[in-house]
């Protein structure tokens, strides 16, 4: 399968999927390594295709014209990551990302796209399994999350839950 044909196949898989598609599944269908798929995803993103990574695989980002978005500035150590993320998804939020400001590199972003406790659990398990450091470890625990909800009431509930945890800055 040629490069363009493979990327077209990946895009078609994402468009037809009702749930995230794993890199392993794409690699199997395209008969290439998972690393080739990672490169193809990067090229699709660079060309403007809104592909996002989730703990369960890749999917196309569906842009919503309704609902609310807010960026929460937080500070805490690794012991509160799961509680913070659960507080957001339990109150109807989607955690789109985590962003930190680095002294040299400027703003650094990691896509999360967590929508449920299951997503949070998969994320936590993956972090433990890989022993990858949290992005916030580079900024003394300070980070932001872009959060999306359907309603203002859900956003207010998230704000209160994060305040109760003591993770909000300011």
mmCIF file with all atom_site columns, C-alpha atoms in Angstrom:
data_model
loop_
_atom_site.group_PDB
_atom_site.id
_atom_site.type_symbol
_atom_site.label_atom_id
_atom_site.label_alt_id
_atom_site.label_comp_id
_atom_site.label_asym_id
_atom_site.label_entity_id
_atom_site.label_seq_id
_atom_site.pdbx_PDB_ins_code
_atom_site.Cartn_x
_atom_site.Cartn_y
_atom_site.Cartn_z
_atom_site.occupancy
_atom_site.B_iso_or_equiv
_atom_site.pdbx_formal_charge
_atom_site.auth_seq_id
_atom_site.auth_comp_id
_atom_site.auth_asym_id
_atom_site.auth_atom_id
_atom_site.pdbx_PDB_model_num
ATOM 1   C CA . UNK A 1 1   ? 0.000   0.000  0.000  1.00 0.00 ? 1   UNK A CA 1
ATOM 2   C CA . UNK A 1 2   ? 1.455   3.369  -1.022 1.00 0.00 ? 2   UNK A CA 1
ATOM 3   C CA . UNK A 1 3   ? 1.786   6.253  1.452  1.00 0.00 ? 3   UNK A CA 1
ATOM 4   C CA . UNK A 1 4   ? -1.161  8.325  0.193  1.00 0.00 ? 4   UNK A CA 1
ATOM 5   C CA . UNK A 1 5   ? -3.385  5.267  -0.165 1.00 0.00 ? 5   UNK A CA 1
ATOM 6   C CA . UNK A 1 6   ? -2.504  4.241  3.404  1.00 0.00 ? 6   UNK A CA 1
ATOM 7   C CA . UNK A 1 7   ? -3.324  7.697  4.814  1.00 0.00 ? 7   UNK A CA 1
ATOM 8   C CA . UNK A 1 8   ? -6.610  7.665  2.864  1.00 0.00 ? 8   UNK A CA 1
ATOM 9   C CA . UNK A 1 9   ? -7.388  4.259  4.410  1.00 0.00 ? 9   UNK A CA 1
ATOM 10  C CA . UNK A 1 10  ? -6.586  5.587  7.904  1.00 0.00 ? 10  UNK A CA 1
ATOM 11  C CA . UNK A 1 11  ? -8.804  8.631  7.352  1.00 0.00 ? 11  UNK A CA 1
ATOM 12  C CA . UNK A 1 12  ? -11.652 6.436  6.098  1.00 0.00 ? 12  UNK A CA 1
ATOM 13  C CA . UNK A 1 13  ? -11.300 4.176  9.158  1.00 0.00 ? 13  UNK A CA 1
ATOM 14  C CA . UNK A 1 14  ? -11.516 7.210  11.448 1.00 0.00 ? 14  UNK A CA 1
ATOM 15  C CA . UNK A 1 15  ? -14.498 8.678  9.591  1.00 0.00 ? 15  UNK A CA 1
ATOM 16  C CA . UNK A 1 16  ? -16.437 5.403  9.777  1.00 0.00 ? 16  UNK A CA 1
ATOM 17  C CA . UNK A 1 17  ? -15.560 4.555  13.374 1.00 0.00 ? 17  UNK A CA 1
ATOM 18  C CA . UNK A 1 18  ? -18.091 4.970  16.162 1.00 0.00 ? 18  UNK A CA 1
ATOM 19  C CA . UNK A 1 19  ? -15.289 4.746  18.751 1.00 0.00 ? 19  UNK A CA 1
ATOM 20  C CA . UNK A 1 20  ? -11.526 5.420  18.817 1.00 0.00 ? 20  UNK A CA 1
ATOM 21  C CA . UNK A 1 21  ? -9.375  3.217  16.558 1.00 0.00 ? 21  UNK A CA 1
ATOM 22  C CA . UNK A 1 22  ? -6.095  1.898  17.935 1.00 0.00 ? 22  UNK A CA 1
ATOM 23  C CA . UNK A 1 23  ? -2.814  2.352  16.104 1.00 0.00 ? 23  UNK A CA 1
ATOM 24  C CA . UNK A 1 24  ? -2.400  -1.434 16.285 1.00 0.00 ? 24  UNK A CA 1
ATOM 25  C CA . UNK A 1 25  ? -5.700  -1.970 14.436 1.00 0.00 ? 25  UNK A CA 1
ATOM 26  C CA . UNK A 1 26  ? -4.725  0.558  11.744 1.00 0.00 ? 26  UNK A CA 1
ATOM 27  C CA . UNK A 1 27  ? -1.322  -1.099 11.381 1.00 0.00 ? 27  UNK A CA 1
ATOM 28  C CA . UNK A 1 28  ? -2.977  -4.503 10.941 1.00 0.00 ? 28  UNK A CA 1
ATOM 29  C CA . UNK A 1 29  ? -5.363  -3.232 8.249  1.00 0.00 ? 29  UNK A CA 1
ATOM 30  C CA . UNK A 1 30  ? -2.618  -1.333 6.410  1.00 0.00 ? 30  UNK A CA 1
ATOM 31  C CA . UNK A 1 31  ? -0.054  -4.119 6.919  1.00 0.00 ? 31  UNK A CA 1
ATOM 32  C CA . UNK A 1 32  ? 2.613   -1.788 8.331  1.00 0.00 ? 32  UNK A CA 1
ATOM 33  C CA . UNK A 1 33  ? 4.170   -1.193 11.746 1.00 0.00 ? 33  UNK A CA 1
ATOM 34  C CA . UNK A 1 34  ? 2.419   0.864  14.407 1.00 0.00 ? 34  UNK A CA 1
ATOM 35  C CA . UNK A 1 35  ? 5.275   3.375  14.158 1.00 0.00 ? 35  UNK A CA 1
ATOM 36  C CA . UNK A 1 36  ? 4.405   3.980  10.482 1.00 0.00 ? 36  UNK A CA 1
ATOM 37  C CA . UNK A 1 37  ? 0.831   4.707  11.596 1.00 0.00 ? 37  UNK A CA 1
ATOM 38  C CA . UNK A 1 38  ? 2.099   7.223  14.189 1.00 0.00 ? 38  UNK A CA 1
ATOM 39  C CA . UNK A 1 39  ? 3.958   9.030  11.393 1.00 0.00 ? 39  UNK A CA 1
ATOM 40  C CA . UNK A 1 40  ? 0.902   8.951  9.142  1.00 0.00 ? 40  UNK A CA 1
ATOM 41  C CA . UNK A 1 41  ? -1.252  10.406 11.938 1.00 0.00 ? 41  UNK A CA 1
ATOM 42  C CA . UNK A 1 42  ? 1.295   13.222 12.364 1.00 0.00 ? 42  UNK A CA 1
ATOM 43  C CA . UNK A 1 43  ? 1.153   13.938 8.618  1.00 0.00 ? 43  UNK A CA 1
ATOM 44  C CA . UNK A 1 44  ? -2.665  13.934 8.660  1.00 0.00 ? 44  UNK A CA 1
ATOM 45  C CA . UNK A 1 45  ? -2.611  16.410 11.557 1.00 0.00 ? 45  UNK A CA 1
ATOM 46  C CA . UNK A 1 46  ? -0.070  18.601 9.763  1.00 0.00 ? 46  UNK A CA 1
ATOM 47  C CA . UNK A 1 47  ? -2.359  18.719 6.737  1.00 0.00 ? 47  UNK A CA 1
ATOM 48  C CA . UNK A 1 48  ? -5.222  19.996 8.907  1.00 0.00 ? 48  UNK A CA 1
ATOM 49  C CA . UNK A 1 49  ? -7.118  16.784 9.658  1.00 0.00 ? 49  UNK A CA 1
ATOM 50  C CA . UNK A 1 50  ? -8.402  17.085 13.252 1.00 0.00 ? 50  UNK A CA 1
ATOM 51  C CA . UNK A 1 51  ? -7.119  13.718 14.546 1.00 0.00 ? 51  UNK A CA 1
ATOM 52  C CA . UNK A 1 52  ? -6.877  13.464 18.316 1.00 0.00 ? 52  UNK A CA 1
ATOM 53  C CA . UNK A 1 53  ? -5.352  10.826 20.574 1.00 0.00 ? 53  UNK A CA 1
ATOM 54  C CA . UNK A 1 54  ? -7.354  9.288  23.375 1.00 0.00 ? 54  UNK A CA 1
ATOM 55  C CA . UNK A 1 55  ? -6.433  6.576  25.876 1.00 0.00 ? 55  UNK A CA 1
ATOM 56  C CA . UNK A 1 56  ? -8.402  4.146  23.658 1.00 0.00 ? 56  UNK A CA 1
ATOM 57  C CA . UNK A 1 57  ? -6.975  5.151  20.273 1.00 0.00 ? 57  UNK A CA 1
ATOM 58  C CA . UNK A 1 58  ? -7.284  7.798  17.578 1.00 0.00 ? 58  UNK A CA 1
ATOM 59  C CA . UNK A 1 59  ? -10.441 9.597  16.508 1.00 0.00 ? 59  UNK A CA 1
ATOM 60  C CA . UNK A 1 60  ? -11.542 12.614 14.550 1.00 0.00 ? 60  UNK A CA 1
ATOM 61  C CA . UNK A 1 61  ? -12.305 15.625 16.708 1.00 0.00 ? 61  UNK A CA 1
ATOM 62  C CA . UNK A 1 62  ? -15.926 16.646 16.429 1.00 0.00 ? 62  UNK A CA 1
ATOM 63  C CA . UNK A 1 63  ? -16.102 20.386 16.916 1.00 0.00 ? 63  UNK A CA 1
ATOM 64  C CA . UNK A 1 64  ? -19.096 21.468 18.973 1.00 0.00 ? 64  UNK A CA 1
ATOM 65  C CA . UNK A 1 65  ? -20.823 24.770 18.402 1.00 0.00 ? 65  UNK A CA 1
ATOM 66  C CA . UNK A 1 66  ? -22.703 24.483 21.672 1.00 0.00 ? 66  UNK A CA 1
ATOM 67  C CA . UNK A 1 67  ? -21.636 23.969 25.257 1.00 0.00 ? 67  UNK A CA 1
ATOM 68  C CA . UNK A 1 68  ? -19.009 25.736 27.326 1.00 0.00 ? 68  UNK A CA 1
ATOM 69  C CA . UNK A 1 69  ? -15.233 25.729 27.460 1.00 0.00 ? 69  UNK A CA 1
ATOM 70  C CA . UNK A 1 70  ? -13.019 26.940 30.269 1.00 0.00 ? 70  UNK A CA 1
ATOM 71  C CA . UNK A 1 71  ? -9.341  26.682 31.059 1.00 0.00 ? 71  UNK A CA 1
ATOM 72  C CA . UNK A 1 72  ? -8.589  25.783 34.684 1.00 0.00 ? 72  UNK A CA 1
ATOM 73  C CA . UNK A 1 73  ? -5.253  26.771 36.224 1.00 0.00 ? 73  UNK A CA 1
ATOM 74  C CA . UNK A 1 74  ? -4.247  24.097 38.722 1.00 0.00 ? 74  UNK A CA 1
ATOM 75  C CA . UNK A 1 75  ? -1.321  23.164 40.941 1.00 0.00 ? 75  UNK A CA 1
ATOM 76  C CA . UNK A 1 76  ? -0.776  19.844 42.703 1.00 0.00 ? 76  UNK A CA 1
ATOM 77  C CA . UNK A 1 77  ? 1.500   16.837 42.885 1.00 0.00 ? 77  UNK A CA 1
ATOM 78  C CA . UNK A 1 78  ? 1.084   13.427 41.269 1.00 0.00 ? 78  UNK A CA 1
ATOM 79  C CA . UNK A 1 79  ? -1.003  12.157 44.194 1.00 0.00 ? 79  UNK A CA 1
ATOM 80  C CA . UNK A 1 80  ? -3.997  14.293 43.107 1.00 0.00 ? 80  UNK A CA 1
ATOM 81  C CA . UNK A 1 81  ? -3.964  13.675 39.333 1.00 0.00 ? 81  UNK A CA 1
ATOM 82  C CA . UNK A 1 82  ? -6.619  10.972 39.370 1.00 0.00 ? 82  UNK A CA 1
ATOM 83  C CA . UNK A 1 83  ? -8.865  12.844 41.821 1.00 0.00 ? 83  UNK A CA 1
ATOM 84  C CA . UNK A 1 84  ? -8.577  16.035 39.747 1.00 0.00 ? 84  UNK A CA 1
ATOM 85  C CA . UNK A 1 85  ? -9.457  14.293 36.471 1.00 0.00 ? 85  UNK A CA 1
ATOM 86  C CA . UNK A 1 86  ? -12.289 12.286 38.076 1.00 0.00 ? 86  UNK A CA 1
ATOM 87  C CA . UNK A 1 87  ? -13.753 15.508 39.515 1.00 0.00 ? 87  UNK A CA 1
ATOM 88  C CA . UNK A 1 88  ? -13.924 16.929 35.999 1.00 0.00 ? 88  UNK A CA 1
ATOM 89  C CA . UNK A 1 89  ? -15.392 13.921 34.168 1.00 0.00 ? 89  UNK A CA 1
ATOM 90  C CA . UNK A 1 90  ? -17.780 13.051 37.032 1.00 0.00 ? 90  UNK A CA 1
ATOM 91  C CA . UNK A 1 91  ? -19.366 16.483 36.650 1.00 0.00 ? 91  UNK A CA 1
ATOM 92  C CA . UNK A 1 92  ? -19.896 16.221 32.906 1.00 0.00 ? 92  UNK A CA 1
ATOM 93  C CA . UNK A 1 93  ? -16.602 17.615 31.643 1.00 0.00 ? 93  UNK A CA 1
ATOM 94  C CA . UNK A 1 94  ? -14.267 16.560 28.883 1.00 0.00 ? 94  UNK A CA 1
ATOM 95  C CA . UNK A 1 95  ? -10.582 17.163 29.686 1.00 0.00 ? 95  UNK A CA 1
ATOM 96  C CA . UNK A 1 96  ? -9.152  18.113 26.304 1.00 0.00 ? 96  UNK A CA 1
ATOM 97  C CA . UNK A 1 97  ? -5.537  18.696 27.300 1.00 0.00 ? 97  UNK A CA 1
ATOM 98  C CA . UNK A 1 98  ? -2.884  19.564 29.820 1.00 0.00 ? 98  UNK A CA 1
ATOM 99  C CA . UNK A 1 99  ? -0.657  22.599 29.191 1.00 0.00 ? 99  UNK A CA 1
ATOM 100 C CA . UNK A 1 100 ? 2.454   23.723 31.063 1.00 0.00 ? 100 UNK A CA 1
ATOM 101 C CA . UNK A 1 101 ? 4.736   26.681 30.573 1.00 0.00 ? 101 UNK A CA 1
ATOM 102 C CA . UNK A 1 102 ? 8.413   25.732 30.355 1.00 0.00 ? 102 UNK A CA 1
ATOM 103 C CA . UNK A 1 103 ? 11.167  28.285 31.008 1.00 0.00 ? 103 UNK A CA 1
ATOM 104 C CA . UNK A 1 104 ? 12.944  27.502 27.739 1.00 0.00 ? 104 UNK A CA 1
ATOM 105 C CA . UNK A 1 105 ? 10.412  25.827 25.446 1.00 0.00 ? 105 UNK A CA 1
ATOM 106 C CA . UNK A 1 106 ? 7.396   27.985 26.235 1.00 0.00 ? 106 UNK A CA 1
ATOM 107 C CA . UNK A 1 107 ? 3.982   26.341 26.299 1.00 0.00 ? 107 UNK A CA 1
ATOM 108 C CA . UNK A 1 108 ? 3.910   22.555 26.001 1.00 0.00 ? 108 UNK A CA 1
ATOM 109 C CA . UNK A 1 109 ? 0.654   20.683 25.472 1.00 0.00 ? 109 UNK A CA 1
ATOM 110 C CA . UNK A 1 110 ? -0.393  17.085 25.859 1.00 0.00 ? 110 UNK A CA 1
ATOM 111 C CA . UNK A 1 111 ? -3.697  15.892 24.414 1.00 0.00 ? 111 UNK A CA 1
ATOM 112 C CA . UNK A 1 112 ? -5.837  13.960 26.886 1.00 0.00 ? 112 UNK A CA 1
ATOM 113 C CA . UNK A 1 113 ? -9.455  13.933 25.645 1.00 0.00 ? 113 UNK A CA 1
ATOM 114 C CA . UNK A 1 114 ? -10.766 12.219 28.761 1.00 0.00 ? 114 UNK A CA 1
ATOM 115 C CA . UNK A 1 115 ? -14.552 11.865 28.925 1.00 0.00 ? 115 UNK A CA 1
ATOM 116 C CA . UNK A 1 116 ? -15.173 9.225  31.580 1.00 0.00 ? 116 UNK A CA 1
ATOM 117 C CA . UNK A 1 117 ? -13.724 7.502  34.626 1.00 0.00 ? 117 UNK A CA 1
ATOM 118 C CA . UNK A 1 118 ? -12.721 4.654  32.323 1.00 0.00 ? 118 UNK A CA 1
ATOM 119 C CA . UNK A 1 119 ? -10.695 7.083  30.199 1.00 0.00 ? 119 UNK A CA 1
ATOM 120 C CA . UNK A 1 120 ? -9.075  8.458  33.368 1.00 0.00 ? 120 UNK A CA 1
ATOM 121 C CA . UNK A 1 121 ? -8.238  4.929  34.569 1.00 0.00 ? 121 UNK A CA 1
ATOM 122 C CA . UNK A 1 122 ? -6.676  4.016  31.210 1.00 0.00 ? 122 UNK A CA 1
ATOM 123 C CA . UNK A 1 123 ? -4.623  7.224  31.280 1.00 0.00 ? 123 UNK A CA 1
ATOM 124 C CA . UNK A 1 124 ? -3.417  6.597  34.851 1.00 0.00 ? 124 UNK A CA 1
ATOM 125 C CA . UNK A 1 125 ? -2.555  2.968  34.030 1.00 0.00 ? 125 UNK A CA 1
ATOM 126 C CA . UNK A 1 126 ? -0.617  4.036  30.937 1.00 0.00 ? 126 UNK A CA 1
ATOM 127 C CA . UNK A 1 127 ? 1.348   6.648  32.901 1.00 0.00 ? 127 UNK A CA 1
ATOM 128 C CA . UNK A 1 128 ? 2.231   4.069  35.581 1.00 0.00 ? 128 UNK A CA 1
ATOM 129 C CA . UNK A 1 129 ? 3.117   1.383  33.043 1.00 0.00 ? 129 UNK A CA 1
ATOM 130 C CA . UNK A 1 130 ? 5.415   3.646  31.018 1.00 0.00 ? 130 UNK A CA 1
ATOM 131 C CA . UNK A 1 131 ? 6.758   5.491  34.082 1.00 0.00 ? 131 UNK A CA 1
ATOM 132 C CA . UNK A 1 132 ? 6.450   8.669  31.996 1.00 0.00 ? 132 UNK A CA 1
ATOM 133 C CA . UNK A 1 133 ? 6.772   11.884 34.002 1.00 0.00 ? 133 UNK A CA 1
ATOM 134 C CA . UNK A 1 134 ? 3.781   14.203 34.165 1.00 0.00 ? 134 UNK A CA 1
ATOM 135 C CA . UNK A 1 135 ? 4.135   17.359 32.080 1.00 0.00 ? 135 UNK A CA 1
ATOM 136 C CA . UNK A 1 136 ? 3.380   19.306 35.250 1.00 0.00 ? 136 UNK A CA 1
ATOM 137 C CA . UNK A 1 137 ? 6.554   17.912 36.814 1.00 0.00 ? 137 UNK A CA 1
ATOM 138 C CA . UNK A 1 138 ? 8.416   20.459 34.646 1.00 0.00 ? 138 UNK A CA 1
ATOM 139 C CA . UNK A 1 139 ? 6.464   23.371 36.120 1.00 0.00 ? 139 UNK A CA 1
ATOM 140 C CA . UNK A 1 140 ? 6.364   22.550 39.841 1.00 0.00 ? 140 UNK A CA 1
ATOM 141 C CA . UNK A 1 141 ? 2.876   21.086 39.445 1.00 0.00 ? 141 UNK A CA 1
ATOM 142 C CA . UNK A 1 142 ? 1.371   24.162 37.743 1.00 0.00 ? 142 UNK A CA 1
ATOM 143 C CA . UNK A 1 143 ? -0.704  23.356 34.654 1.00 0.00 ? 143 UNK A CA 1
ATOM 144 C CA . UNK A 1 144 ? -3.943  24.142 32.874 1.00 0.00 ? 144 UNK A CA 1
ATOM 145 C CA . UNK A 1 145 ? -6.685  21.936 31.506 1.00 0.00 ? 145 UNK A CA 1
ATOM 146 C CA . UNK A 1 146 ? -9.061  22.982 28.743 1.00 0.00 ? 146 UNK A CA 1
ATOM 147 C CA . UNK A 1 147 ? -12.420 21.594 29.829 1.00 0.00 ? 147 UNK A CA 1
ATOM 148 C CA . UNK A 1 148 ? -15.638 21.383 27.826 1.00 0.00 ? 148 UNK A CA 1
ATOM 149 C CA . UNK A 1 149 ? -19.156 20.849 29.181 1.00 0.00 ? 149 UNK A CA 1
ATOM 150 C CA . UNK A 1 150 ? -22.642 20.920 27.738 1.00 0.00 ? 150 UNK A CA 1
ATOM 151 C CA . UNK A 1 151 ? -23.968 23.403 30.300 1.00 0.00 ? 151 UNK A CA 1
ATOM 152 C CA . UNK A 1 152 ? -22.871 26.258 32.570 1.00 0.00 ? 152 UNK A CA 1
ATOM 153 C CA . UNK A 1 153 ? -24.184 24.263 35.543 1.00 0.00 ? 153 UNK A CA 1
ATOM 154 C CA . UNK A 1 154 ? -21.766 21.422 34.789 1.00 0.00 ? 154 UNK A CA 1
ATOM 155 C CA . UNK A 1 155 ? -18.887 23.894 34.471 1.00 0.00 ? 155 UNK A CA 1
ATOM 156 C CA . UNK A 1 156 ? -19.805 25.449 37.834 1.00 0.00 ? 156 UNK A CA 1
ATOM 157 C CA . UNK A 1 157 ? -19.958 21.971 39.427 1.00 0.00 ? 157 UNK A CA 1
ATOM 158 C CA . UNK A 1 158 ? -16.455 21.240 38.085 1.00 0.00 ? 158 UNK A CA 1
ATOM 159 C CA . UNK A 1 159 ? -15.183 24.550 39.459 1.00 0.00 ? 159 UNK A CA 1
ATOM 160 C CA . UNK A 1 160 ? -16.604 23.724 42.907 1.00 0.00 ? 160 UNK A CA 1
ATOM 161 C CA . UNK A 1 161 ? -15.198 20.177 42.854 1.00 0.00 ? 161 UNK A CA 1
ATOM 162 C CA . UNK A 1 162 ? -11.708 21.431 41.940 1.00 0.00 ? 162 UNK A CA 1
ATOM 163 C CA . UNK A 1 163 ? -11.920 24.127 44.634 1.00 0.00 ? 163 UNK A CA 1
ATOM 164 C CA . UNK A 1 164 ? -12.893 21.463 47.177 1.00 0.00 ? 164 UNK A CA 1
ATOM 165 C CA . UNK A 1 165 ? -9.831  19.413 46.168 1.00 0.00 ? 165 UNK A CA 1
ATOM 166 C CA . UNK A 1 166 ? -7.672  22.496 46.677 1.00 0.00 ? 166 UNK A CA 1
ATOM 167 C CA . UNK A 1 167 ? -6.024  22.287 43.251 1.00 0.00 ? 167 UNK A CA 1
ATOM 168 C CA . UNK A 1 168 ? -7.156  25.598 41.710 1.00 0.00 ? 168 UNK A CA 1
ATOM 169 C CA . UNK A 1 169 ? -4.702  28.477 41.548 1.00 0.00 ? 169 UNK A CA 1
ATOM 170 C CA . UNK A 1 170 ? -6.047  31.989 42.123 1.00 0.00 ? 170 UNK A CA 1
#
